[in-house]
Tab-separated table of C-alpha atoms in Angstrom:
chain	number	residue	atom	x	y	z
A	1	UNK	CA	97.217	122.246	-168.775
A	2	UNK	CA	95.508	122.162	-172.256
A	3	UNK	CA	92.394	124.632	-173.208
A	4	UNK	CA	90.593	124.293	-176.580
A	5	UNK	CA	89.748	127.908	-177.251
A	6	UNK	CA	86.074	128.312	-179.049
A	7	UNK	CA	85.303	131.587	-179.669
A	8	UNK	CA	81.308	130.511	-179.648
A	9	UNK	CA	81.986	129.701	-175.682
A	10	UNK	CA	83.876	132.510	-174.936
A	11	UNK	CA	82.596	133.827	-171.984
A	12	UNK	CA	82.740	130.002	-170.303
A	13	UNK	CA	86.289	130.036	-170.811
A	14	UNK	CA	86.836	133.313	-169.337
A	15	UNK	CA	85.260	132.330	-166.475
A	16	UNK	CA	87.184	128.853	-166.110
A	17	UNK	CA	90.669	130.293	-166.637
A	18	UNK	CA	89.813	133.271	-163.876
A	19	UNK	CA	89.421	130.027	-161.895
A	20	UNK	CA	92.748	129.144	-162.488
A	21	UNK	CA	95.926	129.528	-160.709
A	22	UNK	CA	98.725	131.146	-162.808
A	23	UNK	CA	96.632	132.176	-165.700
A	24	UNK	CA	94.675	134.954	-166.365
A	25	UNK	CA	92.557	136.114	-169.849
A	26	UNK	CA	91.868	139.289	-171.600
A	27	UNK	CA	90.691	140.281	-174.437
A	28	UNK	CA	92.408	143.390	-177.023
A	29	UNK	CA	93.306	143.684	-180.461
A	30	UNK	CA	96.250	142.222	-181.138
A	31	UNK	CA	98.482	145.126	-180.161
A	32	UNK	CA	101.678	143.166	-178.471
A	33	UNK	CA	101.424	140.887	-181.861
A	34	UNK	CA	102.210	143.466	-184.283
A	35	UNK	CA	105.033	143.215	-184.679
A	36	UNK	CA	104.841	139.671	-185.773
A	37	UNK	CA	102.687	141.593	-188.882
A	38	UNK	CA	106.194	144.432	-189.300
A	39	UNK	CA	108.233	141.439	-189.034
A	40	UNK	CA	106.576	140.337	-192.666
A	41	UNK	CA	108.727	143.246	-194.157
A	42	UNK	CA	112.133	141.605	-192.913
A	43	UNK	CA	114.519	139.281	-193.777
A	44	UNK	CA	115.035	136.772	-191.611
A	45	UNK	CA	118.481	134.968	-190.745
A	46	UNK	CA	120.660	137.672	-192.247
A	47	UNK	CA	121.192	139.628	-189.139
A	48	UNK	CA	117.889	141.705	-189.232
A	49	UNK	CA	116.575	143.285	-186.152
A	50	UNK	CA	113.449	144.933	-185.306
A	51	UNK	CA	112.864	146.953	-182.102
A	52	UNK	CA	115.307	144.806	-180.536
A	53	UNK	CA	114.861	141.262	-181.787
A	54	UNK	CA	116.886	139.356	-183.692
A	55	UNK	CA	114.246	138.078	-186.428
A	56	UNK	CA	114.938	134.403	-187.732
A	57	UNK	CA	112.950	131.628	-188.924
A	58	UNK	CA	111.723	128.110	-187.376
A	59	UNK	CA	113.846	128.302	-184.376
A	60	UNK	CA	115.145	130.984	-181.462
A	61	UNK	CA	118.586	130.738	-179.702
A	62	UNK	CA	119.588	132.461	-176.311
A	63	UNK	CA	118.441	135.973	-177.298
A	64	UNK	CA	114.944	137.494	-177.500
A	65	UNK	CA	113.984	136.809	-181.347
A	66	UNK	CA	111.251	137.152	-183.563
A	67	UNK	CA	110.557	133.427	-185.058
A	68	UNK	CA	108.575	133.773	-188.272
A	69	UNK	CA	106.739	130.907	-190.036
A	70	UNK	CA	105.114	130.882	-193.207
A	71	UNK	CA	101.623	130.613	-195.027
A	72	UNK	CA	101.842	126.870	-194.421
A	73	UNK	CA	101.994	124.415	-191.553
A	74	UNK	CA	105.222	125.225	-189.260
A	75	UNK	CA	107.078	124.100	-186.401
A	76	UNK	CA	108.388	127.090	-184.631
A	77	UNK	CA	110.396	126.878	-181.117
A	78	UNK	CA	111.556	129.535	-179.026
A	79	UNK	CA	114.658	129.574	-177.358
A	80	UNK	CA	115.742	130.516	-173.678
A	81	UNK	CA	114.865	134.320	-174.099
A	82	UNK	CA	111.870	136.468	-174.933
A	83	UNK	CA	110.788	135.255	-177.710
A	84	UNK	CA	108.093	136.024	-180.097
A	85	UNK	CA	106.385	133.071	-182.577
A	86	UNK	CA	104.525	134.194	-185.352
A	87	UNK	CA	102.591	131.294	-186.772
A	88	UNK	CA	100.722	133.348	-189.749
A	89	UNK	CA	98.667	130.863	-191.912
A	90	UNK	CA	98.517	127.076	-192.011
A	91	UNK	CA	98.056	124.820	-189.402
A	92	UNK	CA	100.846	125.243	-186.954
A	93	UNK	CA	102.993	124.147	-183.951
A	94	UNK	CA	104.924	126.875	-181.680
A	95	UNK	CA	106.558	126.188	-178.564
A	96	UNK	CA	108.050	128.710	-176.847
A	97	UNK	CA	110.331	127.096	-174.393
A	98	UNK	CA	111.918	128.864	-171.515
A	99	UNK	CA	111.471	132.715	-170.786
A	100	UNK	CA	108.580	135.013	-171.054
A	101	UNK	CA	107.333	134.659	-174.725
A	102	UNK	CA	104.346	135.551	-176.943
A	103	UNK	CA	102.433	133.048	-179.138
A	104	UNK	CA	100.779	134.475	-182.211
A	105	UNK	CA	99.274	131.747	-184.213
A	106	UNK	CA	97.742	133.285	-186.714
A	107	UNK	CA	95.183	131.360	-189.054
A	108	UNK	CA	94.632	127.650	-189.247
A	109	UNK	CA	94.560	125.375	-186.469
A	110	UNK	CA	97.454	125.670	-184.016
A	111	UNK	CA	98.703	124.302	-181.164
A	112	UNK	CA	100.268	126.621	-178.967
A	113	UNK	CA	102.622	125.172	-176.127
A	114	UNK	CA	103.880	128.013	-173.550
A	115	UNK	CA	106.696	126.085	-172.065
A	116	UNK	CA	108.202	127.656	-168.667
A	117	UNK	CA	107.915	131.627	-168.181
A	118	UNK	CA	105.181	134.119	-168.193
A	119	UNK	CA	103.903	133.870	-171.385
A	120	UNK	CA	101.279	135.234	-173.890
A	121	UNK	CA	99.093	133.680	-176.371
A	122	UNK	CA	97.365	135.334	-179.281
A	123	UNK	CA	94.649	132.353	-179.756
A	124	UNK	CA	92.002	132.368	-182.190
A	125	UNK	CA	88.594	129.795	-182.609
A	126	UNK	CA	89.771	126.011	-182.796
A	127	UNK	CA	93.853	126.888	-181.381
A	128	UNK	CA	95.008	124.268	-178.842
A	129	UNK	CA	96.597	126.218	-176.030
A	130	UNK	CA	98.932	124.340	-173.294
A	131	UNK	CA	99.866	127.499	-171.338
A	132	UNK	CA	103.073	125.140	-169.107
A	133	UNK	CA	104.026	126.750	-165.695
A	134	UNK	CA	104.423	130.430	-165.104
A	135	UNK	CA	101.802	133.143	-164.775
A	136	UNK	CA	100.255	133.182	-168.123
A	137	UNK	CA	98.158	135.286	-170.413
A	138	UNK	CA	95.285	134.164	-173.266
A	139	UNK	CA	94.096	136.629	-175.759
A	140	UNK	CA	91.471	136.373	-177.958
A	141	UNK	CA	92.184	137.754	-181.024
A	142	UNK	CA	88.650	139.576	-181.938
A	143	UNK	CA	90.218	141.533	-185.012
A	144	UNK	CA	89.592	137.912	-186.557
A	145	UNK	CA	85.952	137.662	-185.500
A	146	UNK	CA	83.222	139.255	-187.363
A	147	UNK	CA	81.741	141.731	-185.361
A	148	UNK	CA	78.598	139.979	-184.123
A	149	UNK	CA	81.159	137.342	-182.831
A	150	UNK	CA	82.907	139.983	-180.849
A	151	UNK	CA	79.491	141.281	-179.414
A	152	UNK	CA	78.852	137.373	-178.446
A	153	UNK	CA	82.348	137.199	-176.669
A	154	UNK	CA	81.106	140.321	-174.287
A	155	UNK	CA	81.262	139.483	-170.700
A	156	UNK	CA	81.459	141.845	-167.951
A	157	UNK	CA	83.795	142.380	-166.097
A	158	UNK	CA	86.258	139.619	-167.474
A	159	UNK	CA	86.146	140.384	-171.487
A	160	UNK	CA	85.057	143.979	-172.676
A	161	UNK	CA	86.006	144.940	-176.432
A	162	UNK	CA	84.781	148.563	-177.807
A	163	UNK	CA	81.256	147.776	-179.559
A	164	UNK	CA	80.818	151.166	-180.997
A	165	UNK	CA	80.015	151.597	-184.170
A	166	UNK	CA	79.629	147.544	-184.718
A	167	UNK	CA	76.984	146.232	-187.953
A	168	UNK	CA	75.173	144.254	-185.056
A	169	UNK	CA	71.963	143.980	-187.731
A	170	UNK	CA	70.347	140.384	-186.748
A	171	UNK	CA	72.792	139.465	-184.582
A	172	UNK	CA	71.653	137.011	-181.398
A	173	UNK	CA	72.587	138.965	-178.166
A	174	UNK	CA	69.802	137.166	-176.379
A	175	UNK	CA	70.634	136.802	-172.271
A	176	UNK	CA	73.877	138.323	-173.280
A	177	UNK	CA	75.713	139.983	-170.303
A	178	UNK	CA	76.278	143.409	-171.894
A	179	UNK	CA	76.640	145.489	-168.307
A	180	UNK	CA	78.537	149.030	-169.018
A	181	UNK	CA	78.917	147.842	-172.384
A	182	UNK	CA	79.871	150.689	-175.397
A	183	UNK	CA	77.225	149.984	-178.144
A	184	UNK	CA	77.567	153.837	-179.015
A	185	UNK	CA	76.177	154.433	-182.890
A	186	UNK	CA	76.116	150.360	-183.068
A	187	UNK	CA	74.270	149.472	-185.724
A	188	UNK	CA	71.590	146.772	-183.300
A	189	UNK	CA	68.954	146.593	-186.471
A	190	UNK	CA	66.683	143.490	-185.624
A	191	UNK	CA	68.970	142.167	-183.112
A	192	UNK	CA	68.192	139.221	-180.515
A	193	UNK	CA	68.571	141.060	-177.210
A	194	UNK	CA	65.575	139.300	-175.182
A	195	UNK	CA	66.770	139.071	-171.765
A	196	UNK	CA	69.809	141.246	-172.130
A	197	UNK	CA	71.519	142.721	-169.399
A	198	UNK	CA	72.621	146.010	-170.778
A	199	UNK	CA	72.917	147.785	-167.533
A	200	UNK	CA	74.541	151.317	-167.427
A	201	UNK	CA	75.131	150.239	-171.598
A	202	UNK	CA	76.156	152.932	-173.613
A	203	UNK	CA	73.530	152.815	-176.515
A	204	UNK	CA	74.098	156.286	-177.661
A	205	UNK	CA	72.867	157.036	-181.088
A	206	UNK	CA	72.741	153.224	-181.546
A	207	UNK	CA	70.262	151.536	-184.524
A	208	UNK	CA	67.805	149.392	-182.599
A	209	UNK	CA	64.826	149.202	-185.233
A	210	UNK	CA	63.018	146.225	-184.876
A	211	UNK	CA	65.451	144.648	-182.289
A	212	UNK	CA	63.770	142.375	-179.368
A	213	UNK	CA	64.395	143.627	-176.192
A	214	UNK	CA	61.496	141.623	-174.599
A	215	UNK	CA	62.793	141.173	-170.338
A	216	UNK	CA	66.385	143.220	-171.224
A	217	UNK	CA	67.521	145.085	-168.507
A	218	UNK	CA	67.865	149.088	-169.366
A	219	UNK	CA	68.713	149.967	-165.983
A	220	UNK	CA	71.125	153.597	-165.843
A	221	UNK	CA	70.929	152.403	-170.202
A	222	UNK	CA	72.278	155.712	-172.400
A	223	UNK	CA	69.711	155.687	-175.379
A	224	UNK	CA	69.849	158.939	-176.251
A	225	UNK	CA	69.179	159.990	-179.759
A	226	UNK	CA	68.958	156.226	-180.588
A	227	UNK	CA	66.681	154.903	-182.900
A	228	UNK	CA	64.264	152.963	-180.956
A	229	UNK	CA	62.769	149.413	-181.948
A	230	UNK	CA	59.426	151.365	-183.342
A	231	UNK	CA	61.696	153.931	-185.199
A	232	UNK	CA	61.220	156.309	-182.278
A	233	UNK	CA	64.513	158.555	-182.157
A	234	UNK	CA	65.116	159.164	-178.424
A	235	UNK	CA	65.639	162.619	-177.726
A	236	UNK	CA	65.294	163.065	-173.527
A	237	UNK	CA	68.492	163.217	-172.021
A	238	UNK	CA	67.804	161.072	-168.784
A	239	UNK	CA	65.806	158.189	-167.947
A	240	UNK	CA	65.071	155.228	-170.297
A	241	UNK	CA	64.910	157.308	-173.464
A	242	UNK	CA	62.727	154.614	-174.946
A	243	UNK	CA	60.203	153.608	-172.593
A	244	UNK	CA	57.213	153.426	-174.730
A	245	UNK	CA	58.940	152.620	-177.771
A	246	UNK	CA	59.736	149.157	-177.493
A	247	UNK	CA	57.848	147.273	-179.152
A	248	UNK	CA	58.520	145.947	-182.714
């Protein structure tokens, strides 16, 4: 089974892959991946380990290694253990084979190919992912999207990334499912949020001068001390804190 991840439809993949058998999506910073980023200050094929993998390049054996490309196109394979693949730049191939491994393309366009196992892929916008048999993981990797892109990949309850403190200025939110969302001290300047759902949203101390929030839904909304789209700083602790003050 083959999924081309786009970033810009986020949300509609989320929802197809919770559809899925065997595969499930989430969406983090790329915490299980570091140590594709430590593996950078290693040697590879010399007998260097790192927190328990053997780290070599362009190919894995029968142990759980750490398979490091380079800043160009690769071909990477796992072997029959945990593996990690670590794509970093260029246009790459990894396959990891048997056992429970985790993908990491990095930049470029890559094609990811999970093989058998329960495995994990760290897939950014354009990445081919073929997630093979097994129950299997895809994470977006939103340290690589700008932060209006993160906001966009929002979707409750499937995909929820921190928005606090974001530079959401101008940014098209429009019909945007941002229930329970954290936009605390987000910076919302002249955002697009007509139609919004930004139910029980945490929009403490958030920037919202000028933003359109023509039809959004504020139900159980946290706007306090937020600046409000007519410059209004909300200072009521309950209720919407900027009823009145909506309009640009």
């Amino acid at each position: 089974m083959r999924v081309l991840v786009s970033l810009r439809r986020v949300f509609v993949l989320f929802l197809m892959l919770a559809a899925m058998p065997g595969v499930f999506s989430a969406s983090v910073s790329a915490q299980d991946s570091n140590l594709c980023d430590a593996a950078l200050d290693v040697v590879p094929d010399i007998g260097n380990w790192l927190e328990g993998y053997e780290v070599v390049s362009g190919s894995g054996g029968s142990g759980s290694q750490i398979v490091v490309g380079t800043d160009g196109p690769d071909y990477l394979t796992g072997g029959s253990g945990n593996d990690i693949l670590c794509g970093y730049g260029g246009d790459d191939v990894l396959e990891g084979g048997s056992g429970n491994d985790v993908l990491v393309g990095g930049e470029g366009d890559d094609a990811l190919y999970g093989g058998s196992g329960n495995d994990t892929f760290y897939a950014s916008e354009t990445d081919l992912v073929d997630v093979g048999s097994g129950r299997d993981r895809i994470v977006t990797v939103v340290d690589t999207l700008s932060d209006c892109g993160l906001a966009q990949s929002y979707q409750y309850p499937v995909n929820t990334p921190v928005l606090a403190d974001l530079d959401l200025s101008g940014c098209d939110l429009h019909g945007k499912n941002l229930v329970q969302a954290n936009l605390g001290s987000a910076n919302l300047a002249g955002a697009n949020l007509r139609g919004a759902d930004l139910t029980y949203a945490s929009l403490y101390s958030a920037n919202l001068l000028g933003a359109d929030l023509t039809g959004a839904n504020l139900t159980g909304a946290n706007l306090f001390e937020a600046t409000c789209p007519d410059g209004y700083v909300a200072t009521e602790f309950a209720g919407n804190q900027c009823a009145g003050h909506l309009d640009i």
